[in-house]
mmCIF file of C-alpha atoms in Angstrom:
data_model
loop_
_atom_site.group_PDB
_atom_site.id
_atom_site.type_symbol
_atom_site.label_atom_id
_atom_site.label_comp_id
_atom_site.label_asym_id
_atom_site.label_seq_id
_atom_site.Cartn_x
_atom_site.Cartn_y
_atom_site.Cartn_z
ATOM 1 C CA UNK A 1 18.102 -14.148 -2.066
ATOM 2 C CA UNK A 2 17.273 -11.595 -5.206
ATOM 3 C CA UNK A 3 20.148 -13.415 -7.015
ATOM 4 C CA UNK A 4 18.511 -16.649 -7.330
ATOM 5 C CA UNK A 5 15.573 -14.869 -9.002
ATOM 6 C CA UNK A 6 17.756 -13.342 -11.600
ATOM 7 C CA UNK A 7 17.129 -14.092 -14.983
ATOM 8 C CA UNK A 8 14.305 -16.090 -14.145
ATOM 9 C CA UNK A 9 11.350 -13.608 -14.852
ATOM 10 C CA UNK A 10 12.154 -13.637 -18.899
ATOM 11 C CA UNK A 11 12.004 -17.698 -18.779
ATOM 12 C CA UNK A 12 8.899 -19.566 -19.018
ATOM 13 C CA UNK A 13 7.196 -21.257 -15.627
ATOM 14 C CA UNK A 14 8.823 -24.759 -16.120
ATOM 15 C CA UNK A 15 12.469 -23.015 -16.773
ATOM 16 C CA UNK A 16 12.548 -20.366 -14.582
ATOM 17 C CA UNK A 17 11.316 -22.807 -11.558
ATOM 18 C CA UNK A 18 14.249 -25.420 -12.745
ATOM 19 C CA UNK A 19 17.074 -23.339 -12.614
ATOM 20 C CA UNK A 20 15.544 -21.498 -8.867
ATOM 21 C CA UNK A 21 15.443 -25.414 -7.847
ATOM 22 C CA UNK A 22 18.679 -26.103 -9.260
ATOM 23 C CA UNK A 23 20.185 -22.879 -7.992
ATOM 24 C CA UNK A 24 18.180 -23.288 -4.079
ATOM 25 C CA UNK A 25 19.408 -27.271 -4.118
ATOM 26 C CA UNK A 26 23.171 -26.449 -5.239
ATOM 27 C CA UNK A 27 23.572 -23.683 -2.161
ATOM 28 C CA UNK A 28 22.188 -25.505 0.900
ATOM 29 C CA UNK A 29 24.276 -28.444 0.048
ATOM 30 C CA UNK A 30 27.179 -26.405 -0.289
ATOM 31 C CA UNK A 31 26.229 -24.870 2.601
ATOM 32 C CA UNK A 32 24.209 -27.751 4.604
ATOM 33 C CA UNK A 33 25.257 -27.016 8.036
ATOM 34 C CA UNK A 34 22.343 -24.745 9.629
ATOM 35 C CA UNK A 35 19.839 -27.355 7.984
ATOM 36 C CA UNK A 36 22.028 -30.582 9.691
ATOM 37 C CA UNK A 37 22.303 -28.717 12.347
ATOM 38 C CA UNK A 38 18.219 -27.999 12.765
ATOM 39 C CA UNK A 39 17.160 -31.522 11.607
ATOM 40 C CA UNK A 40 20.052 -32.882 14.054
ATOM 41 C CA UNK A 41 18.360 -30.664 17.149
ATOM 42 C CA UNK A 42 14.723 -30.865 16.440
ATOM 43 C CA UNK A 43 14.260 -34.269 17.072
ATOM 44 C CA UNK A 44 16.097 -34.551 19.889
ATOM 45 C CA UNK A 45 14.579 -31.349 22.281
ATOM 46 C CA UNK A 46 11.152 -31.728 24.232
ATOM 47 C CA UNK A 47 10.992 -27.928 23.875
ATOM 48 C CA UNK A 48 11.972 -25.922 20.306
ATOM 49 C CA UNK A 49 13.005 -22.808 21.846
ATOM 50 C CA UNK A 50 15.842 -25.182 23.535
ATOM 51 C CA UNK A 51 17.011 -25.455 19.848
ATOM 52 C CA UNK A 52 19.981 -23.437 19.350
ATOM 53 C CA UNK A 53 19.403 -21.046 16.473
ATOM 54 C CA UNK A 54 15.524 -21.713 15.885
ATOM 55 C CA UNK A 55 14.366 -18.241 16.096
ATOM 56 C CA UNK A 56 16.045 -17.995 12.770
ATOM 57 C CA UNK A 57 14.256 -20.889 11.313
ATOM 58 C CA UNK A 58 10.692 -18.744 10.747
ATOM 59 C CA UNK A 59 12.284 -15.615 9.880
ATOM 60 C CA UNK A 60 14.240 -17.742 6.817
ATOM 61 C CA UNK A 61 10.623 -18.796 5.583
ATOM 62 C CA UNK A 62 9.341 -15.354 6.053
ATOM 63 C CA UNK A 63 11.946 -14.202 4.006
ATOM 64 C CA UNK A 64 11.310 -16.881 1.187
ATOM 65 C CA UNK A 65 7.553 -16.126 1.267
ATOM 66 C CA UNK A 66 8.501 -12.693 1.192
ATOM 67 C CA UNK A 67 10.542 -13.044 -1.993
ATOM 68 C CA UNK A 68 7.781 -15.021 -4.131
ATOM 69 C CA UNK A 69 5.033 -12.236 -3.326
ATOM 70 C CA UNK A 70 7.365 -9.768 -3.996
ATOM 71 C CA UNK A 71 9.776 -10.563 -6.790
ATOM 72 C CA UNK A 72 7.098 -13.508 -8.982
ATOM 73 C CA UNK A 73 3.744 -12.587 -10.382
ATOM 74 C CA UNK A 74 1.772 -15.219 -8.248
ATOM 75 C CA UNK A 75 -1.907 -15.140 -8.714
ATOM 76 C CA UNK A 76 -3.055 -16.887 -5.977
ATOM 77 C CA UNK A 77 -4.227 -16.114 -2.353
ATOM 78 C CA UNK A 78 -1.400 -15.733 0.259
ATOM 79 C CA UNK A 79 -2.472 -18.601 2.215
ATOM 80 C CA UNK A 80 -1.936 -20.619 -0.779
ATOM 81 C CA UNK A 81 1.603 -19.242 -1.468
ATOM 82 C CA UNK A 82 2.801 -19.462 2.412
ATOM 83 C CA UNK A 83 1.446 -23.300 2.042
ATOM 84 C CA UNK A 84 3.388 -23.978 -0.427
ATOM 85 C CA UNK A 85 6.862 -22.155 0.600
ATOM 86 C CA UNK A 86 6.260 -23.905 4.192
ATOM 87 C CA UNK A 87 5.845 -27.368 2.177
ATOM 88 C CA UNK A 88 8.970 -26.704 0.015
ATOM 89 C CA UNK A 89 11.418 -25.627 2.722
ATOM 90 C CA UNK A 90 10.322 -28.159 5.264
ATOM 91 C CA UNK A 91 10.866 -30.805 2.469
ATOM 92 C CA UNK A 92 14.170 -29.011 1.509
ATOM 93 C CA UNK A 93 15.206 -28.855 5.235
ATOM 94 C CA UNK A 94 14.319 -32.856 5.266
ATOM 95 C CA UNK A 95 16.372 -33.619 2.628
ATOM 96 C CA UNK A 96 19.844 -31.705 2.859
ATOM 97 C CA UNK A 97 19.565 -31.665 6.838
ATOM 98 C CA UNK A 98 19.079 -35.674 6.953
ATOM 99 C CA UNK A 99 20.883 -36.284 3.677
ATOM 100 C CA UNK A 100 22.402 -39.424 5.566
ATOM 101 C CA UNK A 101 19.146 -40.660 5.970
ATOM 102 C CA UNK A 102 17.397 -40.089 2.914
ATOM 103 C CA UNK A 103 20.333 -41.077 0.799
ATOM 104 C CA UNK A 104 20.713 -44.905 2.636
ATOM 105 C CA UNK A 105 17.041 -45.272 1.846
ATOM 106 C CA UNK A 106 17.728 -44.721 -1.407
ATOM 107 C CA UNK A 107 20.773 -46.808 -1.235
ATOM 108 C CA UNK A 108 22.703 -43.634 -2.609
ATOM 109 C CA UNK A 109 25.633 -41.140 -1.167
ATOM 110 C CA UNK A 110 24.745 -38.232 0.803
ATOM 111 C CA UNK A 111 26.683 -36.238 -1.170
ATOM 112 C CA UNK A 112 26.837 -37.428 -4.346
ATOM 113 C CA UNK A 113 25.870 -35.860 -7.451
ATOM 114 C CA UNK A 114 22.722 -38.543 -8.305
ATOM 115 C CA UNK A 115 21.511 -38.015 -4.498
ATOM 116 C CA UNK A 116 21.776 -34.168 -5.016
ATOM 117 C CA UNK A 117 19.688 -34.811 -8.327
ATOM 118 C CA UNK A 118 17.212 -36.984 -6.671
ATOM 119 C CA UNK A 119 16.645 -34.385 -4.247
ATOM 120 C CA UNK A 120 15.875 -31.810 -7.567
ATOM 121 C CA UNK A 121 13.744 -34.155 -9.092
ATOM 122 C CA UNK A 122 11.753 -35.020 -5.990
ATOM 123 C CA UNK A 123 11.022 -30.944 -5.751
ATOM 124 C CA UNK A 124 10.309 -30.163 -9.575
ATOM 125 C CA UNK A 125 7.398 -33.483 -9.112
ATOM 126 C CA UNK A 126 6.165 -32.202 -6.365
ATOM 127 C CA UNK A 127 5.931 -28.228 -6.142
ATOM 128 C CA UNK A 128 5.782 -27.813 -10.061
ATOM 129 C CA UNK A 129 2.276 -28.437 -10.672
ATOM 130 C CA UNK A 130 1.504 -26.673 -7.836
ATOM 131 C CA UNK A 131 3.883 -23.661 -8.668
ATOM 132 C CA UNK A 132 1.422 -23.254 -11.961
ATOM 133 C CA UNK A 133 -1.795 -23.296 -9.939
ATOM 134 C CA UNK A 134 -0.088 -20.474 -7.783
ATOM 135 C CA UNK A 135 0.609 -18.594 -11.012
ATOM 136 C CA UNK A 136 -2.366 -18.962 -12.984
ATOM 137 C CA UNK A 137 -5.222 -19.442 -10.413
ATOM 138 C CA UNK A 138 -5.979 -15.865 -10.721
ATOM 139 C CA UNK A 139 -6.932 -15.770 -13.796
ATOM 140 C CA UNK A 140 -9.957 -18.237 -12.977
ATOM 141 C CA UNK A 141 -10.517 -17.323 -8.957
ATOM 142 C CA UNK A 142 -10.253 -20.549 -7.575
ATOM 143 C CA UNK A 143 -8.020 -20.849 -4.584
ATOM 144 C CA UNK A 144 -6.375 -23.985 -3.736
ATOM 145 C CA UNK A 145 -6.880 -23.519 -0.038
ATOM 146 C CA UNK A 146 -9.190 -26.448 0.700
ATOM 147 C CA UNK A 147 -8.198 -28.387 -2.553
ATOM 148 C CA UNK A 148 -5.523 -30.894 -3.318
ATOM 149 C CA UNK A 149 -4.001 -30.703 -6.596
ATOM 150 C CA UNK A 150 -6.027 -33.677 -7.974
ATOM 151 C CA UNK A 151 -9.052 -31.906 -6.926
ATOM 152 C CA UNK A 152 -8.488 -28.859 -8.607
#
């Protein structure tokens, strides 16, 4: 977990949350089976705790959360920073877990390398902006909690 974050304190915003993307992207697809595995079970069970392994599923976003409050000077409210960590696994989990999915929509591979950088792209245009209201909205008080970025 820490080593994801190294280096990235000295780098500006936009840097530092490119090569966390890059660096959270490149592991779960070289390690995608937990997240096939979830996306796989969850759609198939009436009841989640009949998913094998979902206990672990919270306590991995927890953990996330955990490290961005901890380890990254956000500004912002906690409810605003467990938003967006919930929003950017669930979308991660989406993408690697139904890569097969995704990718055929896209008319791409799975696991090919321009599928792997949609899936970068897609995160960086959505959680970036957001990622600097997170940082900065301290310095002006406004929480994002009942705003949507266009709003704010």
């Amino acid at each position: 977990g820490i080593s994801w974050l190294v280096g990235l304190e000295e780098m500006p915003v936009h840097e530092g949350f490119e090569l966390f993307v890059d660096r959270t992207v490149d592991f779960c697809f070289e390690n995608p089976d937990g997240l096939q595995g979830l996306m796989q079970n969850i759609a198939q069970v009436q009841k989640l705790e009949d998913v094998p392994g979902i206990h672990y599923f919270p306590r991995y976003t927890a953990s996330i959360q955990k490290l961005f409050t901890e380890n990254i000077r956000l500004q912002a409210p906690k409810a605003d920073i467990a938003l967006w960590v919930n929003g950017f696994v669930m979308i991660m989990n989406s993408c690697v877990g139904a890569s097969a999915y995704h990718a055929s929509v896209l008319e791409m591979e799975p696991e090919s390398k321009a599928y792997r950088q949609w899936v970068k792209d897609l995160l960086m245009f959505l959680f970036y902006p957001t990622l600097k209201q997170l940082v900065f909205s301290g310095r002006n008080n406004q929480s994002t909690d009942h705003q949507s970025p266009a709003e704010s």
